[in-house]
Coordinates of C-alpha atoms in Angstrom, one line a residue:
Chain A
X262 CA 21.9 7.8 -24.2
X263 CA 23.9 7.9 -21.0
X264 CA 23.3 11.6 -20.3
X265 CA 20.1 12.1 -18.3
X266 CA 18.1 15.3 -18.8
X267 CA 17.2 17.2 -15.7
X268 CA 13.6 18.2 -15.2
X269 CA 14.1 21.8 -16.4
X270 CA 15.6 20.7 -19.7
X271 CA 12.8 18.2 -20.1
X272 CA 10.3 21.0 -19.6
X273 CA 12.1 23.1 -22.1
X274 CA 12.2 20.4 -24.7
X275 CA 8.5 19.6 -24.4
X276 CA 7.6 23.3 -24.6
X277 CA 9.8 23.5 -27.7
X278 CA 7.8 20.7 -29.4
X279 CA 4.5 22.2 -28.6
X280 CA 5.8 25.7 -29.7
X281 CA 5.9 24.3 -33.3
X282 CA 2.3 23.3 -33.3
X283 CA -0.5 22.2 -31.0
X284 CA -0.2 18.5 -30.4
X285 CA -1.6 15.6 -28.4
X286 CA 0.1 13.2 -25.9
X287 CA 0.8 10.3 -28.1
X288 CA 2.2 12.3 -31.0
X289 CA 4.2 14.4 -28.6
X290 CA 5.8 11.3 -27.0
X291 CA 6.7 9.9 -30.5
X292 CA 8.3 13.3 -31.4
X293 CA 10.3 13.5 -28.1
X294 CA 11.4 9.9 -28.3
X295 CA 12.9 10.5 -31.8
X296 CA 15.5 12.7 -30.2
X297 CA 16.0 11.3 -26.7
X298 CA 15.5 8.1 -24.9
X299 CA 12.8 9.2 -22.5
X300 CA 10.4 6.8 -21.2
X301 CA 6.9 8.1 -21.7
X302 CA 6.2 7.6 -18.0
X303 CA 8.1 10.8 -17.3
X304 CA 6.2 12.8 -20.0
X305 CA 2.8 12.9 -18.3
X306 CA 4.2 14.6 -15.1
X307 CA 6.0 17.1 -17.3
X308 CA 2.9 18.0 -19.2
X309 CA 0.9 18.2 -15.9
X310 CA 3.6 20.4 -14.4
X311 CA 3.7 22.8 -17.4
X312 CA -0.1 23.0 -17.3
X313 CA -0.2 23.8 -13.6
X314 CA 2.4 26.5 -14.1
X315 CA 0.2 28.0 -16.8
X316 CA 2.7 27.4 -19.6
X317 CA 0.5 25.0 -21.4
X318 CA -3.3 24.9 -21.9
X319 CA -5.4 22.0 -23.2
X320 CA -8.4 21.7 -25.4
X321 CA -10.3 18.6 -26.6
X322 CA -10.9 17.9 -30.3
X323 CA -13.3 15.2 -31.5
X324 CA -11.5 12.5 -33.4
X325 CA -13.1 9.2 -34.6
X326 CA -15.9 9.3 -32.0
X327 CA -13.8 10.2 -29.1
X328 CA -11.8 13.2 -27.8
X329 CA -8.2 14.0 -28.4
X330 CA -6.6 16.3 -25.8
X331 CA -4.4 18.9 -27.5
X332 CA -1.7 20.8 -25.7
X333 CA -1.1 24.4 -26.7
X334 CA 1.5 27.0 -25.5
X335 CA 0.2 30.0 -23.6
X336 CA 1.6 33.5 -23.8
X337 CA 3.3 32.9 -20.5
X338 CA 4.7 29.6 -21.8
X339 CA 6.1 31.4 -24.8
X340 CA 7.9 33.9 -22.6
X341 CA 9.2 31.0 -20.4
X342 CA 10.4 29.1 -23.5
X343 CA 12.5 32.2 -24.6
X344 CA 14.0 32.3 -21.1
X345 CA 14.8 28.6 -21.3
X346 CA 16.3 29.0 -24.7
X347 CA 18.6 31.9 -23.6
X348 CA 19.7 29.9 -20.6
X349 CA 20.3 26.9 -22.7
X350 CA 22.5 28.7 -25.1
X351 CA 24.7 29.9 -22.3
X352 CA 24.9 26.5 -20.7
X353 CA 25.6 24.8 -24.0
X354 CA 28.5 27.2 -24.8
X355 CA 30.1 26.6 -21.4
X356 CA 29.8 22.8 -21.6
X357 CA 31.1 22.9 -25.2
X358 CA 34.2 24.8 -23.9
X359 CA 34.8 22.3 -21.1
X360 CA 34.3 19.3 -23.3
X361 CA 36.5 20.6 -26.1
X362 CA 39.3 21.6 -23.8
X363 CA 39.2 18.0 -22.5
X364 CA 39.5 16.6 -26.0
X365 CA 42.6 18.9 -26.7
X366 CA 44.6 17.5 -23.8
Chain B
X283 CA -1.5 -8.2 -19.4
X284 CA -4.3 -6.6 -21.5
X285 CA -4.8 -2.9 -22.0
X286 CA -7.7 -2.9 -19.7
X287 CA -5.7 -4.6 -16.9
X288 CA -2.9 -2.1 -17.4
X289 CA -5.3 0.8 -16.9
X290 CA -7.0 -0.9 -14.0
X291 CA -3.7 -1.5 -12.2
X292 CA -2.7 2.1 -12.8
X293 CA -6.0 3.3 -11.4
X294 CA -5.5 1.2 -8.3
X295 CA -2.0 2.4 -7.8
X296 CA -3.0 6.0 -8.1
X297 CA -5.8 5.6 -5.6
X298 CA -4.1 8.0 -3.1
X299 CA -4.3 10.9 -5.5
X300 CA -7.2 13.3 -5.3
X301 CA -9.9 12.1 -7.6
X302 CA -9.5 14.9 -10.2
X303 CA -5.8 14.3 -10.5
X304 CA -6.3 10.6 -10.8
X305 CA -8.9 10.9 -13.5
X306 CA -6.8 13.4 -15.5
X307 CA -3.9 11.0 -15.5
X308 CA -6.0 8.0 -16.4
X309 CA -7.6 9.9 -19.3
X310 CA -4.2 10.7 -20.6
X311 CA -3.1 7.1 -20.6
X312 CA -6.4 5.8 -22.0
X313 CA -6.0 8.2 -24.9
X314 CA -2.4 7.0 -25.3
X315 CA -3.7 3.4 -25.7
X316 CA -6.3 4.5 -28.2
X317 CA -3.8 6.4 -30.3
X318 CA -1.4 3.5 -30.1
X319 CA -4.0 1.5 -32.1
X320 CA -2.6 -1.8 -33.2
X321 CA 0.5 -1.8 -31.1
X322 CA 0.6 -4.7 -28.7
X323 CA 0.5 -4.2 -25.0
X324 CA 4.1 -5.3 -24.7
X325 CA 5.2 -2.6 -27.2
X326 CA 3.3 0.0 -25.2
X327 CA 4.8 -1.2 -21.9
X328 CA 8.2 -0.7 -23.5
X329 CA 7.3 2.9 -24.3
X330 CA 5.4 3.7 -21.1
X331 CA 6.9 1.5 -18.5
X332 CA 4.8 -0.8 -16.3
X333 CA 1.8 0.6 -14.4
X334 CA 3.9 0.4 -11.3
X335 CA 6.7 2.6 -12.8
X336 CA 4.2 5.1 -14.3
X337 CA 2.3 5.4 -11.0
X338 CA 5.6 5.9 -9.1
X339 CA 6.6 8.8 -11.4
X340 CA 3.2 10.5 -11.2
X341 CA 3.0 10.1 -7.4
X342 CA 6.6 11.3 -7.0
X343 CA 5.9 14.4 -9.1
X344 CA 2.7 15.1 -7.2
X345 CA 4.3 14.9 -3.8
X346 CA 7.2 17.1 -4.8
X347 CA 5.0 20.0 -5.6
X348 CA 5.3 22.7 -3.0
X349 CA 2.2 23.4 -1.1
X350 CA 0.6 20.1 -2.0
X351 CA 0.4 17.6 0.8
X352 CA -1.2 14.2 0.5
X353 CA -4.9 14.1 0.6
X354 CA -5.0 12.5 4.0
X355 CA -3.0 15.4 5.5
X356 CA -5.2 17.8 3.7
X357 CA -8.2 16.2 5.2
X358 CA -6.9 16.2 8.7
X359 CA -6.0 19.9 8.3
X360 CA -9.5 20.6 7.4
X361 CA -10.8 18.8 10.5
X362 CA -8.5 20.8 12.7
X363 CA -9.5 24.1 11.1
X364 CA -13.1 23.2 11.7
X365 CA -12.6 22.5 15.3
X366 CA -10.4 25.5 16.0
X367 CA -12.1 28.2 14.1
X368 CA -15.8 28.1 14.0
X369 CA -16.0 31.2 11.9
X370 CA -14.5 29.2 9.1
X371 CA -17.3 26.8 9.2
X372 CA -19.7 28.9 7.0
X373 CA -17.0 29.0 4.4
X374 CA -16.6 25.2 4.4
X375 CA -20.3 24.8 4.2
X376 CA -20.5 27.1 1.2
X377 CA -17.8 25.0 -0.5
X378 CA -19.7 21.8 0.3
X379 CA -22.9 23.4 -1.1
X380 CA -21.1 24.4 -4.3
X381 CA -19.7 20.9 -4.7
X382 CA -23.2 19.5 -4.4
X383 CA -24.6 21.8 -6.9
X384 CA -21.8 20.9 -9.3
X385 CA -22.5 17.2 -8.7
X386 CA -26.2 17.6 -9.6
X387 CA -25.4 19.6 -12.7
X388 CA -22.8 17.0 -13.7
X389 CA -25.2 14.2 -13.2
X390 CA -27.9 15.9 -15.3
X391 CA -25.3 16.4 -18.1
X392 CA -24.2 12.8 -17.8
X393 CA -27.7 11.5 -18.2
X394 CA -28.4 13.8 -21.2
X395 CA -25.1 12.8 -22.7
X396 CA -26.0 9.1 -22.1
X397 CA -29.2 9.6 -24.0
X398 CA -27.7 11.4 -27.0
X399 CA -25.1 8.7 -27.2
X400 CA -27.8 6.1 -27.3
X401 CA -29.5 8.0 -30.1
X402 CA -26.4 8.2 -32.3
X403 CA -25.8 4.5 -31.8
X404 CA -29.4 3.8 -32.8
X405 CA -29.1 5.9 -36.0
X406 CA -25.9 4.2 -36.8
X407 CA -27.6 0.8 -36.6
X408 CA -30.5 1.8 -38.9
X409 CA -28.1 3.0 -41.5
X410 CA -26.4 -0.3 -41.6
X411 CA -29.1 -2.9 -41.4
X412 CA -27.8 -6.1 -42.9
X413 CA -24.2 -5.2 -42.4
X414 CA -23.8 -6.0 -38.8
X415 CA -20.3 -7.2 -38.9
X416 CA -18.8 -4.2 -40.7
X417 CA -20.9 -1.9 -38.5
X418 CA -19.4 -3.5 -35.5
X419 CA -15.9 -2.9 -36.8
X420 CA -16.8 0.7 -37.6
X421 CA -18.2 1.4 -34.2
X422 CA -15.7 0.7 -31.6
X423 CA -11.9 0.5 -31.7
X424 CA -12.0 -2.6 -29.6
X425 CA -13.5 -4.5 -32.4
X426 CA -10.6 -3.8 -34.7
X427 CA -8.8 -6.5 -32.9
X428 CA -11.5 -9.0 -33.5
X429 CA -10.5 -11.9 -35.7
X430 CA -13.6 -13.8 -35.0
X431 CA -16.8 -12.0 -35.2
X432 CA -19.7 -14.3 -35.6
X433 CA -23.2 -13.4 -36.3
X434 CA -26.2 -15.3 -35.0
X435 CA -27.8 -17.4 -37.6
X436 CA -31.4 -16.1 -37.4
X437 CA -32.3 -14.1 -40.5
X438 CA -33.9 -10.7 -40.4
X439 CA -37.5 -10.5 -39.3
X440 CA -37.8 -14.2 -38.6
X441 CA -38.3 -16.1 -35.3
X442 CA -38.7 -13.7 -32.5
X443 CA -37.9 -16.5 -30.1
X444 CA -34.6 -18.3 -30.4
X445 CA -31.7 -20.0 -28.7
X446 CA -28.0 -19.6 -29.6
X447 CA -25.6 -22.3 -28.4
X448 CA -22.3 -20.7 -27.3
X449 CA -20.8 -23.8 -25.8
X450 CA -18.0 -24.1 -28.4
X451 CA -16.4 -21.0 -26.9
X452 CA -15.0 -20.5 -23.5
X453 CA -15.5 -16.9 -22.3
X454 CA -13.6 -15.2 -19.5
X455 CA -15.2 -11.8 -19.8
X456 CA -18.6 -10.5 -20.6
X457 CA -19.5 -7.0 -21.9
X458 CA -23.1 -6.0 -22.2
X459 CA -23.9 -2.6 -23.6
X460 CA -26.8 -0.6 -25.0
X461 CA -29.3 -3.4 -24.4
X462 CA -32.8 -2.2 -24.8
X463 CA -34.6 -5.3 -23.6
X464 CA -34.6 -6.8 -20.2
X465 CA -31.6 -9.1 -19.6
X466 CA -31.1 -12.0 -17.2
X467 CA -28.0 -13.9 -16.4
X468 CA -28.4 -17.3 -14.8
X469 CA -26.4 -20.4 -14.0
X470 CA -26.9 -23.5 -16.0
X471 CA -25.2 -26.4 -17.6
X472 CA -23.6 -24.7 -20.7
X473 CA -23.1 -21.4 -22.4
X474 CA -26.2 -20.3 -24.2
X475 CA -28.4 -17.3 -25.1
X476 CA -32.2 -17.4 -25.2
X477 CA -34.2 -14.5 -26.4
X478 CA -37.6 -13.2 -27.1
X479 CA -37.2 -10.1 -29.2
X480 CA -39.2 -7.9 -31.7
X481 CA -36.2 -7.3 -33.9
X482 CA -33.8 -10.2 -33.4
X483 CA -31.8 -9.0 -36.4
X484 CA -30.6 -6.1 -34.2
X485 CA -29.1 -8.4 -31.7
X486 CA -25.3 -8.2 -32.0
X487 CA -23.1 -10.9 -30.5
X488 CA -19.4 -10.8 -30.9
X489 CA -16.5 -12.8 -29.6
X490 CA -13.3 -10.8 -29.1
X491 CA -10.1 -12.7 -28.5
X492 CA -8.1 -10.9 -25.8
X493 CA -4.7 -12.4 -24.8
X494 CA -5.7 -16.0 -25.3
X495 CA -9.1 -15.6 -23.7
X496 CA -12.5 -14.7 -25.1
X497 CA -14.7 -11.7 -24.4
X498 CA -18.4 -12.1 -25.1
X499 CA -19.9 -8.8 -26.3
X500 CA -23.6 -8.4 -26.6
X501 CA -25.6 -5.4 -27.8
X502 CA -29.2 -4.8 -28.6
X503 CA -29.5 -1.1 -29.4
X504 CA -32.6 0.9 -29.6
X505 CA -33.5 2.2 -33.1
X506 CA -35.5 5.1 -34.4
X507 CA -38.7 3.1 -34.8
X508 CA -38.6 1.7 -31.3
X509 CA -40.7 4.2 -29.5
X510 CA -43.4 1.6 -28.7
X511 CA -41.1 -1.3 -28.4
X512 CA -42.6 -4.4 -26.7
X513 CA -42.0 -4.4 -23.0
X514 CA -41.9 -8.2 -23.0
X515 CA -38.6 -8.4 -24.8
X516 CA -36.1 -10.4 -23.0
X517 CA -32.6 -12.0 -23.4
X518 CA -31.3 -14.7 -21.1
X519 CA -27.7 -15.6 -20.9
X520 CA -26.8 -18.9 -19.2
X521 CA -23.4 -19.4 -17.8
X522 CA -22.1 -22.9 -16.7
X523 CA -22.0 -23.5 -13.0
X524 CA -18.7 -23.0 -11.3
X525 CA -17.5 -20.9 -14.2
X526 CA -15.3 -18.1 -13.0
X527 CA -15.2 -14.9 -15.0
X528 CA -12.5 -12.3 -15.1
X529 CA -14.7 -9.3 -15.7
X530 CA -18.4 -8.6 -16.1
X531 CA -19.3 -5.2 -17.5
X532 CA -22.7 -3.8 -18.0
X533 CA -23.0 -0.4 -19.6
X534 CA -25.7 1.9 -20.8
X535 CA -28.5 -0.7 -20.7
X536 CA -32.1 0.4 -20.8
X537 CA -34.1 -2.5 -19.5
X538 CA -34.3 -4.5 -16.3
X539 CA -31.1 -6.4 -15.4
X540 CA -31.1 -9.6 -13.3
X541 CA -27.9 -11.3 -12.4
X542 CA -27.9 -14.4 -10.2
X543 CA -25.3 -16.9 -9.0
X544 CA -22.3 -15.5 -10.9
X545 CA -18.7 -15.4 -9.9
X546 CA -16.3 -13.0 -11.4
X547 CA -13.0 -11.2 -10.4
X548 CA -14.9 -8.0 -10.9
X549 CA -18.3 -6.6 -11.8
X550 CA -18.7 -3.1 -13.3
X551 CA -22.2 -1.7 -13.8
X552 CA -22.3 1.8 -15.2
X553 CA -24.9 4.2 -16.6
X554 CA -27.8 1.8 -16.7
X555 CA -31.3 3.1 -16.8
X556 CA -33.5 0.2 -15.7
X557 CA -34.0 -1.6 -12.5
X558 CA -31.1 -3.8 -11.4
X559 CA -31.3 -6.9 -9.3
X560 CA -28.1 -8.7 -8.2
X561 CA -28.1 -11.9 -6.1
X562 CA -25.6 -14.5 -5.0
X563 CA -22.6 -12.8 -6.7
X564 CA -19.0 -13.4 -5.7
X565 CA -16.2 -11.0 -6.6
X566 CA -12.7 -11.4 -5.6
X567 CA -11.9 -7.8 -6.4
X568 CA -14.8 -5.5 -6.7
X569 CA -18.4 -4.8 -7.5
X570 CA -19.0 -1.3 -8.8
X571 CA -22.4 0.2 -9.4
X572 CA -22.4 3.7 -10.7
X573 CA -24.7 6.2 -12.5
X574 CA -27.8 4.0 -12.4
X575 CA -31.1 5.7 -12.8
X576 CA -33.3 2.9 -11.7
X577 CA -33.7 1.1 -8.4
X578 CA -30.9 -1.3 -7.5
X579 CA -31.5 -4.3 -5.3
X580 CA -28.6 -6.5 -4.0
X581 CA -28.8 -9.8 -2.1
X582 CA -26.2 -12.2 -0.9
X583 CA -23.1 -10.8 -2.4
X584 CA -19.6 -11.3 -1.4
X585 CA -16.8 -9.0 -2.5
X586 CA -13.5 -7.4 -1.4
X587 CA -14.6 -3.9 -2.6
X588 CA -18.1 -2.5 -3.0
X589 CA -18.3 0.8 -4.8
X590 CA -21.6 2.6 -5.1
X591 CA -21.3 6.0 -6.8
X592 CA -23.5 8.7 -8.4
X593 CA -26.7 6.6 -8.5
X594 CA -30.1 8.2 -8.8
X595 CA -32.4 5.4 -7.8
X596 CA -32.8 3.9 -4.4
X597 CA -30.3 1.2 -3.5
X598 CA -31.1 -1.6 -1.1
X599 CA -29.0 -4.6 0.0
X600 CA -29.2 -7.5 2.3
X601 CA -26.7 -10.2 3.4
X602 CA -23.8 -8.3 1.9
X603 CA -20.2 -9.1 2.8
X604 CA -17.4 -6.6 2.0
X605 CA -13.9 -7.4 3.2
X606 CA -11.8 -4.4 2.1
X607 CA -13.5 -1.1 1.3
X608 CA -17.2 0.0 1.1
X609 CA -17.6 3.2 -0.8
X610 CA -20.9 5.1 -1.0
X611 CA -20.5 8.3 -2.9
X612 CA -22.6 11.0 -4.5
X613 CA -25.8 9.1 -4.3
X614 CA -29.0 11.1 -5.0
X615 CA -31.3 8.4 -3.8
X616 CA -31.5 6.5 -0.6
X617 CA -29.0 3.7 0.2
X618 CA -29.9 1.0 2.6
X619 CA -27.5 -1.9 3.2
X620 CA -27.4 -4.7 5.7
X621 CA -24.6 -7.2 6.1
X622 CA -21.1 -7.8 7.4
X623 CA -18.6 -5.0 6.8
X624 CA -15.2 -5.9 8.4
X625 CA -13.7 -3.2 6.2
X626 CA -13.1 0.5 5.8
X627 CA -16.1 2.6 4.9
X628 CA -16.2 5.8 3.0
X629 CA -19.5 7.6 2.8
X630 CA -19.0 10.9 1.0
X631 CA -21.1 13.6 -0.6
X632 CA -24.4 11.8 -0.7
X633 CA -27.6 13.6 -1.0
X634 CA -30.0 10.8 -0.1
X635 CA -30.4 9.1 3.2
X636 CA -27.8 6.4 4.0
X637 CA -28.7 3.6 6.4
X638 CA -26.2 0.8 7.2
X639 CA -26.9 -2.1 9.5
X640 CA -23.7 -3.8 10.4
X641 CA -23.9 -7.4 11.6
X642 CA -21.3 -9.3 13.6
X643 CA -19.5 -6.1 14.9
X644 CA -20.0 -3.4 17.5
X645 CA -19.4 0.3 17.6
X646 CA -15.9 -0.3 19.1
X647 CA -14.7 -2.1 16.1
X648 CA -14.2 1.0 14.0
X649 CA -12.6 4.4 14.2
X650 CA -14.8 7.3 13.1
X651 CA -14.4 10.6 11.5
X652 CA -17.4 12.7 10.5
X653 CA -16.8 16.0 8.8
X654 CA -18.7 18.7 6.9
X655 CA -22.0 16.9 7.2
X656 CA -25.1 18.9 6.5
X657 CA -27.4 16.1 7.4
X658 CA -27.6 14.5 10.8
X659 CA -25.8 11.3 11.7
X660 CA -26.2 8.4 14.0
X661 CA -23.5 5.9 14.9
X662 CA -24.7 3.3 17.3
X663 CA -25.9 5.1 20.4
X664 CA -24.3 8.4 19.4
X665 CA -26.2 10.8 17.3
X666 CA -26.2 14.5 16.3
X667 CA -28.5 16.7 14.3
X668 CA -26.4 19.8 14.3
X669 CA -25.5 21.0 10.8
X670 CA -21.8 20.9 10.1
X671 CA -20.8 19.3 13.4
X672 CA -17.7 17.2 13.3
X673 CA -17.0 14.1 15.3
X674 CA -13.9 12.0 15.7
X675 CA -13.3 8.8 17.7
X676 CA -10.3 6.6 17.7
X677 CA -11.0 3.1 19.0
X678 CA -7.5 1.9 18.0
X679 CA -9.1 -0.2 15.3
X680 CA -7.6 -1.0 11.9
X681 CA -11.0 -0.2 10.3
X682 CA -12.0 3.3 9.6
X683 CA -15.4 4.9 8.9
X684 CA -15.2 8.3 7.1
X685 CA -18.5 10.3 6.8
X686 CA -17.9 13.4 4.8
X687 CA -19.9 16.1 3.2
X688 CA -23.3 14.3 3.2
X689 CA -26.6 16.2 2.9
X690 CA -28.9 13.4 4.0
X691 CA -28.9 11.6 7.3
X692 CA -26.4 8.9 7.8
X693 CA -27.3 6.1 10.2
X694 CA -25.0 3.2 11.1
X695 CA -26.4 0.6 13.5
X696 CA -24.8 -2.5 14.9
X697 CA -26.3 -5.9 15.6

């Protein structure tokens, strides 16, 4: 896809995926890659950033003799996601408008 | 490129990050590789990017963060604060003390964890006597890739002494783990393994193909009944002369380890409980000795990087040559090294005494920075016993010595 996501949208998308259910890095990457062409190398910094801001927390779960690190949305993260979502709706409508007007010409 | 090489390169490229940040990142990518299971390294690189790309993104993100400066800047700020405001010193010392207490607690936990891991492996072995190959596959993900696991031919309970000829295979890497007997690695004419063991049926030898080369894996785990295991047990691995290895890993071994005359790109010794003797080793990249409980003695080694971290036993070394970085960190026991060190030195957060004798160089060949030391220090003619005093000297050299947060005395002398 030619359109590049900014870091704010990227944060919002990752929060959205984790909002559905707690998940771990590998699965998260596969989920996100279904929708957009994001190289995984950008996903770790996103997760780290969200964690540092207190939007995500992590916990380890034993799996086949090792630990899997799960990410989970905090209360603060849920609030942040709602804000993201509202802002996204506004932006989406405006961009829709501009794009559609262009198509009509 | 193998997965291991990928992670290693990433680790090297992230070396500027504070340790905690670096370890968190590496843990994430290690887990990713484990989850990716049977995907090839190439497929994963397609998803992740090369280690260079990944490191670049992580470093860029880290540097962008407001209020986070690079570790180097952070350190020099600390130094300035120490000099300017003495009242802050007690605070710094408190932090150092807390760090030390944390280290000790962590080390105790690590040792306990190491033991319980050993136990679980041992129980696993007993449950599967006679099914060594399937047990091996069960045990570690690494083995899932193995196409060629061969078992030694000696049947259960027979010949306690034996020799296994390994000369048909060419090995590039060696991984020793959970070995309860003593182990010796020597130079010889061809690849072979000799042993004298009470329970030879528990000796596990596997050959793991890895990107066109072979990894030799050897285990001899402790079992439930082994409380009074014979102390004479011994395994000797012979490596052909002039054979150059890519990596040599020794992990969680119980007995005495002797390595002599081996050349490898890197050596990694971690979490071993017995005494370790290394002599005449050459490493193009690094020799790393960490979390050892026993005494470690090193003679005539040549390496670019020497990393000594979190060891409990005393470490002694003679005729050592390090060309890039010498790191001595979080040692509980004493460390005494003699040799040529035309390199940077980082001596941090050690509890035991540190003594370095530098040959072929003078005091003027290095720049110095001493901070947050609770113990005294002596550098050439200059010495101080004042707790928490800092010292900085710039000799316009390219080689730096950093002495930070040590509890024991640090002495560096020049010959």
